[in-house]
PDB file of C-alpha atoms in Angstrom:
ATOM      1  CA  UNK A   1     -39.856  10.934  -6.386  1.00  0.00           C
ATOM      2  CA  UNK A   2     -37.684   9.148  -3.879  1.00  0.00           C
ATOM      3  CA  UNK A   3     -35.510  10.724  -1.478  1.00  0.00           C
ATOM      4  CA  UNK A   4     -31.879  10.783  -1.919  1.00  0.00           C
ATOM      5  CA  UNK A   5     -30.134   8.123   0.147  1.00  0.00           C
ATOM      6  CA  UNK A   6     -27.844   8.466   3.448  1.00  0.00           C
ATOM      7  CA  UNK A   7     -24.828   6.813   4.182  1.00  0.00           C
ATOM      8  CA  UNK A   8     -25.250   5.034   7.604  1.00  0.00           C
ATOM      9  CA  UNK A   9     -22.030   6.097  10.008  1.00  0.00           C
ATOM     10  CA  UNK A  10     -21.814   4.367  13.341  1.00  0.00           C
ATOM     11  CA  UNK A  11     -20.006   5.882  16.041  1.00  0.00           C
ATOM     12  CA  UNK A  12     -18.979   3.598  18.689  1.00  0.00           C
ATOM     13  CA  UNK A  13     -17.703   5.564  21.650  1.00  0.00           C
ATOM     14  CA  UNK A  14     -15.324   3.734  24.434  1.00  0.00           C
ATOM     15  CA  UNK A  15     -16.258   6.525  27.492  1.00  0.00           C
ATOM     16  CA  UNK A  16     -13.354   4.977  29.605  1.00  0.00           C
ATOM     17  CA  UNK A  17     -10.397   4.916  27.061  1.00  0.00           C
ATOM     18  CA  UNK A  18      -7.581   7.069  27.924  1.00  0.00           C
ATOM     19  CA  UNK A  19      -8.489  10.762  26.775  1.00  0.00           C
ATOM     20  CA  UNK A  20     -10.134  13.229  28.926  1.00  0.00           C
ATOM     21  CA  UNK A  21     -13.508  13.467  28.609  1.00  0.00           C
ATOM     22  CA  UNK A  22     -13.961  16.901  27.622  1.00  0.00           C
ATOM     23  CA  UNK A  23     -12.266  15.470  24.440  1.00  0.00           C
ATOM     24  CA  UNK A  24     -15.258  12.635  24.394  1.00  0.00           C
ATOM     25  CA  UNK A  25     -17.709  14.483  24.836  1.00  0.00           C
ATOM     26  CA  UNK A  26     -16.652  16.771  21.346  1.00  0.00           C
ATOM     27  CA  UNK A  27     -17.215  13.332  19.232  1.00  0.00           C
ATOM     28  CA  UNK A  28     -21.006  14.220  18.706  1.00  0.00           C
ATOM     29  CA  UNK A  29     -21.203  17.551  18.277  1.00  0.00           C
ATOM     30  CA  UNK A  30     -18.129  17.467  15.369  1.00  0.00           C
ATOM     31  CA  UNK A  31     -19.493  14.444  13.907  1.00  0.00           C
ATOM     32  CA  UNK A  32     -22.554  17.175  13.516  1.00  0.00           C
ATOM     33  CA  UNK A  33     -20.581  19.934  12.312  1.00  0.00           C
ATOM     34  CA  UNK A  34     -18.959  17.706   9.583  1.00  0.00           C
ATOM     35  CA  UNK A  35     -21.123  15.092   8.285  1.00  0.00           C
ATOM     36  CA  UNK A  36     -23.691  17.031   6.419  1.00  0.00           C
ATOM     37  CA  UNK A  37     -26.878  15.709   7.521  1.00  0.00           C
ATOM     38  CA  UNK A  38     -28.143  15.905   3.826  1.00  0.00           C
ATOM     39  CA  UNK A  39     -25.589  13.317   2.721  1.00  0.00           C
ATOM     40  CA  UNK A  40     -25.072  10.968   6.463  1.00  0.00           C
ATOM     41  CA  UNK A  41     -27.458   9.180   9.156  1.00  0.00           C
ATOM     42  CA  UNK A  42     -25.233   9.412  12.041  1.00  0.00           C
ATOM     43  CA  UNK A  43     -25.872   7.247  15.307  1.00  0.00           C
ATOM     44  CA  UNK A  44     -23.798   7.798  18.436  1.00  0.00           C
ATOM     45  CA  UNK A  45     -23.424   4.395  21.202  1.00  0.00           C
ATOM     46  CA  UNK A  46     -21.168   3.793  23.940  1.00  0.00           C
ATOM     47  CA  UNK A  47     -19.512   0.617  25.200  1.00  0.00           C
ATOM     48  CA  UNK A  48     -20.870  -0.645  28.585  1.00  0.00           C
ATOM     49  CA  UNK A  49     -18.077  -3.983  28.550  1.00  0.00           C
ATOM     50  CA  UNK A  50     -14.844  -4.767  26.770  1.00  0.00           C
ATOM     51  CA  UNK A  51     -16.987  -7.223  24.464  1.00  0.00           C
ATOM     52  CA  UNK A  52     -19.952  -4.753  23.863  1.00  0.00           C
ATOM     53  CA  UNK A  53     -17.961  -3.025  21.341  1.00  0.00           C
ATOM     54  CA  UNK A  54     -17.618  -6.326  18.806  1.00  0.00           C
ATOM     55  CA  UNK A  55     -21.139  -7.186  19.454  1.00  0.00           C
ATOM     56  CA  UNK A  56     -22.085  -3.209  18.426  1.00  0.00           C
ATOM     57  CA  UNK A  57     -19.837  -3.605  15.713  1.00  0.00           C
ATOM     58  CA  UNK A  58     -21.148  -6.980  14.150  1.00  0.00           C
ATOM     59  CA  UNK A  59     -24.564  -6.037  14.589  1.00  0.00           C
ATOM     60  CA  UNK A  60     -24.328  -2.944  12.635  1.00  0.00           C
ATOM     61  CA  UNK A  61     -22.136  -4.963   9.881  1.00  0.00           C
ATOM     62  CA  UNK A  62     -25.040  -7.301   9.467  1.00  0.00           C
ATOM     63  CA  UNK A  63     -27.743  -4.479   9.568  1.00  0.00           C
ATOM     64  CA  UNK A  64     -25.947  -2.934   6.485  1.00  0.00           C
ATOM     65  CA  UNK A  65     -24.246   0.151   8.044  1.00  0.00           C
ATOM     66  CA  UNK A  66     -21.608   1.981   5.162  1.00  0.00           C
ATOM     67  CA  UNK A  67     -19.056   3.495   7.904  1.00  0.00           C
ATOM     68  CA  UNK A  68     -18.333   1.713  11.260  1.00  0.00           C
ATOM     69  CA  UNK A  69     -16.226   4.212  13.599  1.00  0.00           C
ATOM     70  CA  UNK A  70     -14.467   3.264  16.493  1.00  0.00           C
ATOM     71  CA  UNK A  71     -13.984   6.041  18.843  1.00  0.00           C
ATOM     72  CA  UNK A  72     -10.987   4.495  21.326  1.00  0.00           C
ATOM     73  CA  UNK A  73      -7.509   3.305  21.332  1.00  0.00           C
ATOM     74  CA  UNK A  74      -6.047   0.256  19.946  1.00  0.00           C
ATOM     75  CA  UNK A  75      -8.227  -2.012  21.994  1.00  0.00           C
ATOM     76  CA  UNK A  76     -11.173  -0.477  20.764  1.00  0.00           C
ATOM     77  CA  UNK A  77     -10.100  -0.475  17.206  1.00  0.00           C
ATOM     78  CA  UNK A  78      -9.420  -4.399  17.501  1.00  0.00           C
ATOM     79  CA  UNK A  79     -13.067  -5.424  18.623  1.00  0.00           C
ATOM     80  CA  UNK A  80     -14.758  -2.611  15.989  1.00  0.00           C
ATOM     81  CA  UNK A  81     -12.877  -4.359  13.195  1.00  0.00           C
ATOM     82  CA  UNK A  82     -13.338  -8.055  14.378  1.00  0.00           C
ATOM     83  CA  UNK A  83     -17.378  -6.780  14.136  1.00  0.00           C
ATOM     84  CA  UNK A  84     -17.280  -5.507  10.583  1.00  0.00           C
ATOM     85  CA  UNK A  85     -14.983  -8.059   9.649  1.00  0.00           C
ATOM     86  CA  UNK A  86     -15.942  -9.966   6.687  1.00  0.00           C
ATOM     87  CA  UNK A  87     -18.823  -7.497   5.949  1.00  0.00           C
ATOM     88  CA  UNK A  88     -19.103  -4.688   3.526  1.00  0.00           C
ATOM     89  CA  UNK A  89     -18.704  -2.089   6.195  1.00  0.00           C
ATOM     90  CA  UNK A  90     -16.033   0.386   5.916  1.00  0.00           C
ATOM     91  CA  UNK A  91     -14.248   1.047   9.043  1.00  0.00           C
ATOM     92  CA  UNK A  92     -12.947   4.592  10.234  1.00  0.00           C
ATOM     93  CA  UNK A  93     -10.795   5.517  13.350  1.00  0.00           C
ATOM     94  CA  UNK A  94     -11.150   8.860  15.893  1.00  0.00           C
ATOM     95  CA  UNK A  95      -7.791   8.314  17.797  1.00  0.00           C
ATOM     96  CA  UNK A  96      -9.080   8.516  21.843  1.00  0.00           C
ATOM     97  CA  UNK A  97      -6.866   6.504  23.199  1.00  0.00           C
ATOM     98  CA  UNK A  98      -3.610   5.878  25.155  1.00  0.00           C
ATOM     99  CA  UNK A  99      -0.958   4.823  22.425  1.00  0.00           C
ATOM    100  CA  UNK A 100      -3.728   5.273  18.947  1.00  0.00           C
ATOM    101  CA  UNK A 101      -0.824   2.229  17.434  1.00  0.00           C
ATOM    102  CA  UNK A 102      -2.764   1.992  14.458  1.00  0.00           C
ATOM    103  CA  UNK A 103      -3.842   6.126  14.220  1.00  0.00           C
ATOM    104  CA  UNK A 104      -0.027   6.759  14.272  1.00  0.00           C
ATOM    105  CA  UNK A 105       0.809   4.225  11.521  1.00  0.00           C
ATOM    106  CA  UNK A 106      -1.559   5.314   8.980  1.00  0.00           C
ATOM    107  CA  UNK A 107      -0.883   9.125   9.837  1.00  0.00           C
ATOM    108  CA  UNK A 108      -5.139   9.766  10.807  1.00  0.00           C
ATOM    109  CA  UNK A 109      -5.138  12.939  13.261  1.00  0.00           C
ATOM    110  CA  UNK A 110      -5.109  12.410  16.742  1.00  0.00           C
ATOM    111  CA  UNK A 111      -7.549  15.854  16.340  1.00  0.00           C
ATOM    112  CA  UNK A 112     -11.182  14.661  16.939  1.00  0.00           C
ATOM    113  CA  UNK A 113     -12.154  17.474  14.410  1.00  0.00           C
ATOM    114  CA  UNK A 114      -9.583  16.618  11.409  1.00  0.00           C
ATOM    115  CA  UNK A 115      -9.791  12.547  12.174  1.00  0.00           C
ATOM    116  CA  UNK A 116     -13.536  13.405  11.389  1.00  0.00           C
ATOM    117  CA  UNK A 117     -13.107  15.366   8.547  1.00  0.00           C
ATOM    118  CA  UNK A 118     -10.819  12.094   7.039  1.00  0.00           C
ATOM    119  CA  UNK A 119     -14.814  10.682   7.279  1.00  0.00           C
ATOM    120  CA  UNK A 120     -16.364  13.406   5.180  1.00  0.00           C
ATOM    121  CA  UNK A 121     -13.831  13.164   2.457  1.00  0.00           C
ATOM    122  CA  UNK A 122     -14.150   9.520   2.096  1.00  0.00           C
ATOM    123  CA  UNK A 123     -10.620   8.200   1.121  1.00  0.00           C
ATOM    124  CA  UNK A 124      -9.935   4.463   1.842  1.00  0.00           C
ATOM    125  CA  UNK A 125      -7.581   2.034   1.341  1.00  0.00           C
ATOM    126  CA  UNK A 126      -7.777  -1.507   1.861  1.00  0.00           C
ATOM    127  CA  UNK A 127      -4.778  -2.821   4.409  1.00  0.00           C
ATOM    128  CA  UNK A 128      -4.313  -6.439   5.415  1.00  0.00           C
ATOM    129  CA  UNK A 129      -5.378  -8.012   8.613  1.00  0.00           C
ATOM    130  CA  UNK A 130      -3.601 -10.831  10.816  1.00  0.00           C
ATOM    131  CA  UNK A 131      -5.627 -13.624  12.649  1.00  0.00           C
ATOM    132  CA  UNK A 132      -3.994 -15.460  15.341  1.00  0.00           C
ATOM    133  CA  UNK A 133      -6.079 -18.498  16.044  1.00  0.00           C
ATOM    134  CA  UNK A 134      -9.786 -17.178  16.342  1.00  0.00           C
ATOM    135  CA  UNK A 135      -8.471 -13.590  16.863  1.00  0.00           C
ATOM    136  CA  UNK A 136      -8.288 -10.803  14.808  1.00  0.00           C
ATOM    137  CA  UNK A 137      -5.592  -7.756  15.068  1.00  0.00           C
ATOM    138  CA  UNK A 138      -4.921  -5.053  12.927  1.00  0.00           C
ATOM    139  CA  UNK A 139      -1.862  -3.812  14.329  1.00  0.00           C
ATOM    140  CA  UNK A 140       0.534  -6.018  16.336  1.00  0.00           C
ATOM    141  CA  UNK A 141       0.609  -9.019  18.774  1.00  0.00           C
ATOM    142  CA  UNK A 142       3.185 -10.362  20.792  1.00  0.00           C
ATOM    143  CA  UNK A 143       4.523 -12.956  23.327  1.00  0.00           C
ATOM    144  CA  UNK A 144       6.610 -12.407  26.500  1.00  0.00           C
ATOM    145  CA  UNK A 145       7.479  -9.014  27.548  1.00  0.00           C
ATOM    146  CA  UNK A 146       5.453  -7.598  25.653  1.00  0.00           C
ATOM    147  CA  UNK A 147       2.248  -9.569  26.884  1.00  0.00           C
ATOM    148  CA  UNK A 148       3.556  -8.906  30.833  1.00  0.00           C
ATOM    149  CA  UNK A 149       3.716  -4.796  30.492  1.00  0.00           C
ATOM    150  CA  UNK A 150      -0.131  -5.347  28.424  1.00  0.00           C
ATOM    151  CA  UNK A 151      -1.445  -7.345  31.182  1.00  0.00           C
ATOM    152  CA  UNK A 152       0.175  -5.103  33.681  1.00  0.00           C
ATOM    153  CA  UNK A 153      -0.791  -2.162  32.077  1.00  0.00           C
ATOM    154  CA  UNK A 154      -4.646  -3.014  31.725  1.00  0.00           C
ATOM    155  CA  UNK A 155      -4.783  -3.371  35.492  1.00  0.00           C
ATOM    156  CA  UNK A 156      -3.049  -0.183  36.231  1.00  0.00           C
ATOM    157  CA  UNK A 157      -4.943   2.390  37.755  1.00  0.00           C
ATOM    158  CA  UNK A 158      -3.829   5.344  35.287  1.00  0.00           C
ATOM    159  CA  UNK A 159      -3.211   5.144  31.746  1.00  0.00           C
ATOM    160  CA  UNK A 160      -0.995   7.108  29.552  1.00  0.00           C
ATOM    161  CA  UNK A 161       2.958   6.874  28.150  1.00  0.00           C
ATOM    162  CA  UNK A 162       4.317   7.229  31.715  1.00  0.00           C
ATOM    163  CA  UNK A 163       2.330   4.593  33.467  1.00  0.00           C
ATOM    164  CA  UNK A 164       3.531   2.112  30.852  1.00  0.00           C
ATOM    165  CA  UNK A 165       7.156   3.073  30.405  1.00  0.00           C
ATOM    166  CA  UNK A 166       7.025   2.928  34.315  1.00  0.00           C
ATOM    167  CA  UNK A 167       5.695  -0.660  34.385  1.00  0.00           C
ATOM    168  CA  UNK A 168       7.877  -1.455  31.603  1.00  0.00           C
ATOM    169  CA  UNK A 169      10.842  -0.163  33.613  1.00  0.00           C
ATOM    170  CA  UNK A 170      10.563  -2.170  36.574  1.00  0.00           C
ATOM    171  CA  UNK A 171       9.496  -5.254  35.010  1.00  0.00           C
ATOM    172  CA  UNK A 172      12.755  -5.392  32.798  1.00  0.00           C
ATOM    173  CA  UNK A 173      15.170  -6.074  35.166  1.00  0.00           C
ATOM    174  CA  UNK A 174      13.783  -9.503  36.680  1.00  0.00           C
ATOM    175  CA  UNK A 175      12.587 -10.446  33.729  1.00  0.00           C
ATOM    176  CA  UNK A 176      14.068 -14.291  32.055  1.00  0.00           C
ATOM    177  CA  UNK A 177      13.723 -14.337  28.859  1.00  0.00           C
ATOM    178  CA  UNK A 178      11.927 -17.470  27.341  1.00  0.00           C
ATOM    179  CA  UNK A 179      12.473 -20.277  24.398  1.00  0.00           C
ATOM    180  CA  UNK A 180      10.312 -19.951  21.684  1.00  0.00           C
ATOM    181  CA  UNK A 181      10.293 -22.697  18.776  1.00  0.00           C
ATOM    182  CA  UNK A 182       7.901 -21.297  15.774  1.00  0.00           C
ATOM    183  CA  UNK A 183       7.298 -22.702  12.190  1.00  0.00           C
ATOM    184  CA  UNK A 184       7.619 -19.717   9.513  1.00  0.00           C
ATOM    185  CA  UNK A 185       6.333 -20.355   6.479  1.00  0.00           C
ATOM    186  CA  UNK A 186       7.791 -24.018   6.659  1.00  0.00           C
ATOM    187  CA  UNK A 187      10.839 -23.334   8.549  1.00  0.00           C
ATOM    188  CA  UNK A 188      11.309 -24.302  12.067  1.00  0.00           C
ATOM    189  CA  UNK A 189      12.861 -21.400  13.627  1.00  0.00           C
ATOM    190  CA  UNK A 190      14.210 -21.473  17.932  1.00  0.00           C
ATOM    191  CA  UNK A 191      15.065 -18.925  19.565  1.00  0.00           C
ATOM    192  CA  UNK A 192      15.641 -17.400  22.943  1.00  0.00           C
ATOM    193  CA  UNK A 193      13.489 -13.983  23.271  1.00  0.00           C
ATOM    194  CA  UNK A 194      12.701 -11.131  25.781  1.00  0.00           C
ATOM    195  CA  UNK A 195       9.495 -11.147  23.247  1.00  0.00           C
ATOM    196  CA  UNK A 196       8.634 -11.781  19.909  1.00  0.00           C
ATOM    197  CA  UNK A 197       6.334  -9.194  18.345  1.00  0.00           C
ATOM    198  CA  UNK A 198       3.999 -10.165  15.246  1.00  0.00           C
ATOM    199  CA  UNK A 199       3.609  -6.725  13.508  1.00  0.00           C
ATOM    200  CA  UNK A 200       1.522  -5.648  11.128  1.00  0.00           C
ATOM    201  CA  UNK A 201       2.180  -2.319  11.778  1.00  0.00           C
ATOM    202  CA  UNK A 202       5.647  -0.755  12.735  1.00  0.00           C
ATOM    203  CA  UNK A 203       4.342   0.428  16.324  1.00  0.00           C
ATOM    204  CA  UNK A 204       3.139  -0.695  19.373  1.00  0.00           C
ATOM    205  CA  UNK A 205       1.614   3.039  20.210  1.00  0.00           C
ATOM    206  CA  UNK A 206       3.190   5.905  21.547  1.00  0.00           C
ATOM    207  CA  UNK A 207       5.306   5.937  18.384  1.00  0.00           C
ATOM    208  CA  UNK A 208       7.547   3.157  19.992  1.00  0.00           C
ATOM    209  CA  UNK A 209       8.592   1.458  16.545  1.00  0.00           C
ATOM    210  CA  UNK A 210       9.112  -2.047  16.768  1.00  0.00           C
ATOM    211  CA  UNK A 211       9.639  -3.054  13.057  1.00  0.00           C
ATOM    212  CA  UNK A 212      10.057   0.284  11.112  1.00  0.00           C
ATOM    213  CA  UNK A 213       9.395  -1.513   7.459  1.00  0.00           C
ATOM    214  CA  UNK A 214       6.207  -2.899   8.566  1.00  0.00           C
ATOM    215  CA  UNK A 215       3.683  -2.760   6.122  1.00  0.00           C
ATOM    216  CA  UNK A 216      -0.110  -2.792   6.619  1.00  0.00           C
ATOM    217  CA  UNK A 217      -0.573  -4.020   2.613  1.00  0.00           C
ATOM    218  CA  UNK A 218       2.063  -6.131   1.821  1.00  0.00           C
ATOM    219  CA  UNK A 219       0.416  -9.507   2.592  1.00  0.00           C
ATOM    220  CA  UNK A 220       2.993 -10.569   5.164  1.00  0.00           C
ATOM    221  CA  UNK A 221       3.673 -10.129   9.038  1.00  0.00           C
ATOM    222  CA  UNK A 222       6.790  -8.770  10.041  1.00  0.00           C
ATOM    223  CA  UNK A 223       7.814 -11.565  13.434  1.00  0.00           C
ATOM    224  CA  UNK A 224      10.202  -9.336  15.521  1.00  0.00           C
ATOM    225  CA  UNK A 225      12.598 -11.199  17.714  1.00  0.00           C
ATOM    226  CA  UNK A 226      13.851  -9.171  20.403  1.00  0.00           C
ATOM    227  CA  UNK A 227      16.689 -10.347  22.126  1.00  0.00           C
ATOM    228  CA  UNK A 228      17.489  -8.790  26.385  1.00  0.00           C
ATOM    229  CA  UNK A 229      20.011  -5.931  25.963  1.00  0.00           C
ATOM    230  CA  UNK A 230      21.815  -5.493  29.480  1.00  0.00           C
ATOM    231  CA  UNK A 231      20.186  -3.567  32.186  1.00  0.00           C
ATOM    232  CA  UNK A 232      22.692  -0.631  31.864  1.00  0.00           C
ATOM    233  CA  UNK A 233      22.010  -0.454  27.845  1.00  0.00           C
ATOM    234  CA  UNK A 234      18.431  -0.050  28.233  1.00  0.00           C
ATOM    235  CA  UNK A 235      18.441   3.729  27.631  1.00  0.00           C
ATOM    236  CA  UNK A 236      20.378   3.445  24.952  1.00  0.00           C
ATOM    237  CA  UNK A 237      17.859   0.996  23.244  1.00  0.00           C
ATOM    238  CA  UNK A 238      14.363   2.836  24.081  1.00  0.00           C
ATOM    239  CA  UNK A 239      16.426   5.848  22.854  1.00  0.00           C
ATOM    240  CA  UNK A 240      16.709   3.421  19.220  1.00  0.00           C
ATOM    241  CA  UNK A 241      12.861   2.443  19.897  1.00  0.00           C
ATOM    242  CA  UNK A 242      11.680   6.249  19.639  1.00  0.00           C
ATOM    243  CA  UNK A 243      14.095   6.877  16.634  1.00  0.00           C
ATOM    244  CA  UNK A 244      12.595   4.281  14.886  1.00  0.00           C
ATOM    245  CA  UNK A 245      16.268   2.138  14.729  1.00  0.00           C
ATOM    246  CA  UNK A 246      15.950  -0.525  16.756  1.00  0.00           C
ATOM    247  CA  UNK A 247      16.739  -2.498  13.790  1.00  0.00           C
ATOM    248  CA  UNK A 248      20.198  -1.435  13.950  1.00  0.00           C
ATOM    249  CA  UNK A 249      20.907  -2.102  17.730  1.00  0.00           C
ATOM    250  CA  UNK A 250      21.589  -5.352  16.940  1.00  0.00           C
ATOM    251  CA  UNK A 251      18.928  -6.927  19.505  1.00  0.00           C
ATOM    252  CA  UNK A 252      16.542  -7.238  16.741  1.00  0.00           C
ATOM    253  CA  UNK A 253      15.439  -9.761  14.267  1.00  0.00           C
ATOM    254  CA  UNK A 254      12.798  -9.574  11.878  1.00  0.00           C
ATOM    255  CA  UNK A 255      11.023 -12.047   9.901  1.00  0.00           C
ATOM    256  CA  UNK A 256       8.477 -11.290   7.124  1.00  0.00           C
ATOM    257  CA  UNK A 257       6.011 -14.448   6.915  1.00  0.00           C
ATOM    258  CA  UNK A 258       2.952 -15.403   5.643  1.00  0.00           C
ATOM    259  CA  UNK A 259       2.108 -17.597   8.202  1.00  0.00           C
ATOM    260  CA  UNK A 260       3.614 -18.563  11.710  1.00  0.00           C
ATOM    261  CA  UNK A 261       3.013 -21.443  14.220  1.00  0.00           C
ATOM    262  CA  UNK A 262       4.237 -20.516  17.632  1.00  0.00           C
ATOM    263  CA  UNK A 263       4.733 -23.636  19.829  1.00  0.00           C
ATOM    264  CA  UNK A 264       4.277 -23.070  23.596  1.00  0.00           C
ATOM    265  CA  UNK A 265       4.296 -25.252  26.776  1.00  0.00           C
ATOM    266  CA  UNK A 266       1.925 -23.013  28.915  1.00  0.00           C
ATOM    267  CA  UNK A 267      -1.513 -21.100  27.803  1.00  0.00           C
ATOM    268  CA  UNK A 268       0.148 -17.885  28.804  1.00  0.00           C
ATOM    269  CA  UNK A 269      -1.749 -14.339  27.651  1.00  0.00           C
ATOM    270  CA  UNK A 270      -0.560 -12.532  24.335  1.00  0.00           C
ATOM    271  CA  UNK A 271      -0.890  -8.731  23.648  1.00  0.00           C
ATOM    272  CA  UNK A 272      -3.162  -8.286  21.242  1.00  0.00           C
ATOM    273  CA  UNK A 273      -3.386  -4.872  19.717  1.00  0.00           C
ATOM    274  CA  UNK A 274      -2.183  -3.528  23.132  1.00  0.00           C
ATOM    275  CA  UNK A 275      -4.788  -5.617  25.861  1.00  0.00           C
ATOM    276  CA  UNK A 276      -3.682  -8.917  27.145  1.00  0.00           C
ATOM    277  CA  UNK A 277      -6.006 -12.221  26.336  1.00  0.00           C
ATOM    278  CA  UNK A 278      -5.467 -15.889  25.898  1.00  0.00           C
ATOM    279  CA  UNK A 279      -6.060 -17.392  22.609  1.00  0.00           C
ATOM    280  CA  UNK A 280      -4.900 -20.929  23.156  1.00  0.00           C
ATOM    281  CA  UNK A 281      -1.407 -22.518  23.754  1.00  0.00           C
ATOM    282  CA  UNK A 282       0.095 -23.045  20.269  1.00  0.00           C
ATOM    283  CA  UNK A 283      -0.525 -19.377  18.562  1.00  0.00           C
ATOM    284  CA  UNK A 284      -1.120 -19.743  14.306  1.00  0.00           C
ATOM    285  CA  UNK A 285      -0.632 -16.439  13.044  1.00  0.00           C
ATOM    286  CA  UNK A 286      -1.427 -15.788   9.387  1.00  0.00           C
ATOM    287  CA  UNK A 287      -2.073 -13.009   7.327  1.00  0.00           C
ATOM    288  CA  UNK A 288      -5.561 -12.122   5.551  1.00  0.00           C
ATOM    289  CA  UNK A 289      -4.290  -9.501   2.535  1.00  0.00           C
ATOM    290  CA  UNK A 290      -6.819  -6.888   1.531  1.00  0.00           C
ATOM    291  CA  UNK A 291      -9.069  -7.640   4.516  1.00  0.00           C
ATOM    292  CA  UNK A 292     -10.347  -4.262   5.731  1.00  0.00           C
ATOM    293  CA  UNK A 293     -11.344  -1.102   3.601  1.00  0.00           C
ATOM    294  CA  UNK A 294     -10.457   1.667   6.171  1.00  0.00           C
ATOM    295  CA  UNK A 295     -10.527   5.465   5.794  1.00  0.00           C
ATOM    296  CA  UNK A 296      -7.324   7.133   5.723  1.00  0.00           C
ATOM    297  CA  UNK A 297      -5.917  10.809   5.097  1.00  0.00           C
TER     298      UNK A 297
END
């Protein structure tokens, strides 16, 4: 008589995303506690590169692996999913990062021990992803500001809210905001932007709500046009940012789309679920409905 068969769960741990390490270094031992060993195989590896976690992730895909789990932030998330992409693997999230974007969206615990338990019970849904040229993102991508405070960000020394509302704070001032021409489902659309934010998610992280009727399953991308409010109104707009109604400050346009072409004179870096990274000049975002099976609450 055959034995009875184990569901394969992956973890794959980034050690240098931005939760302490105490909280780390709990993954394996509640991944023990609740995955009963008579039902799950589980395997435990940690990233040694920023690419190491896509090439973890597609190898396990193709090896046949049920549950694919990245342990990280946003970034982490991003290259687990462009991995399993494609594949048959279901992919799972243990919030360890900075802003956990995506985490916050679909409500999974920012506890290691309850984001595991989400595993154990099994529940998934199948939410949309967005590719923008060879790129996949599950959560949001953006031009201008936004990409400058990402790239900043990723080479500041500490992590955490109040290193990037910091960098955020003193880049705002100097910054000129740029001409963008895009093509949105047909239409050609120009506009003059602090940053324009393609979100498939409401949130950049942090619970800072960009578009707050994003959805993750409705087949379309949400393009967010954000237009420079005056130095001495920027309180008063972050304040609208955290309440999620920065759709009512009057600084914000939003798009729904199933497909954008971004025309741009310079290769300039995008933020792409929260890290900067060049994908080409001209950016072609479109939307791939019903992409990922993911475990949710």
């Amino acid at each position: 008589m055959s034995g009875k068969t184990h569901k394969k769960v992956l973890f794959i741990i980034n050690p240098v995303s931005g939760v302490s390490n105490s909280k780390k270094a709990g993954i394996e031992k509640a991944a023990m506690e609740h995955l009963d060993a008579s039902e799950y195989a589980v395997e435990f590896v940690y990233t040694e590169s920023s690419n190491h976690a896509f090439e973890l992730s597609r190898d396990a895909s193709m090896a046949g692996v049920n549950i694919i789990v990245a342990v990280g932030g946003d970034g982490t998330a991003n290259r687990v999913i462009k991995g399993l992409f494609g594949s048959t693997s279901i992919f799972a999230l243990v919030p360890a990062g900075s802003g956990n974007g995506l985490a916050r969206y679909l409500n999974v615990p920012l506890d290691v021990d309850e984001s595991i338990k989400l595993i154990a019970k099994g529940k998934t849904r199948d939410i949309d992803t967005v590719t923008v040229n060879d790129e996949i993102f599950a959560s949001i991508a953006g031009v201008g500001f936004d990409a400058l405070v990402a790239k900043k960000f990723a080479n500041a020394g500490r992590r955490g809210f109040f290193s990037y509302f910091h960098i955020a704070l003193q880049a705002y001032p100097s910054y000129r905001p740029r001409k963008y021409k895009m093509v949105i489902d047909g239409k050609t659309v120009n506009r003059k932007a602090l940053f324009v934010s393609f979100a498939n998610s409401n949130q950049f992280g942090y619970n800072t709500v960009i578009s707050p009727a994003a959805s993750i399953e409705d087949g379309l991308v949400d393009v967010c046009i954000v237009q420079k409010a005056p130095v001495i109104s920027a309180p008063y707009i972050l304040g609208l940012l955290w309440r999620n109604k920065l759709d009512t400050s009057g600084y914000l346009e939003i798009i729904k789309a199933k497909e954008v072409t971004l025309l741009r004179s310079k290769n300039r870096k995008i933020n792409l679920d929260g890290e900067p990274m060049k994908v080409g000049k001209d950016l072609n975002i479109r939307v791939n409905p019903g992409s990922l099976k993911i475990i949710v609450p």
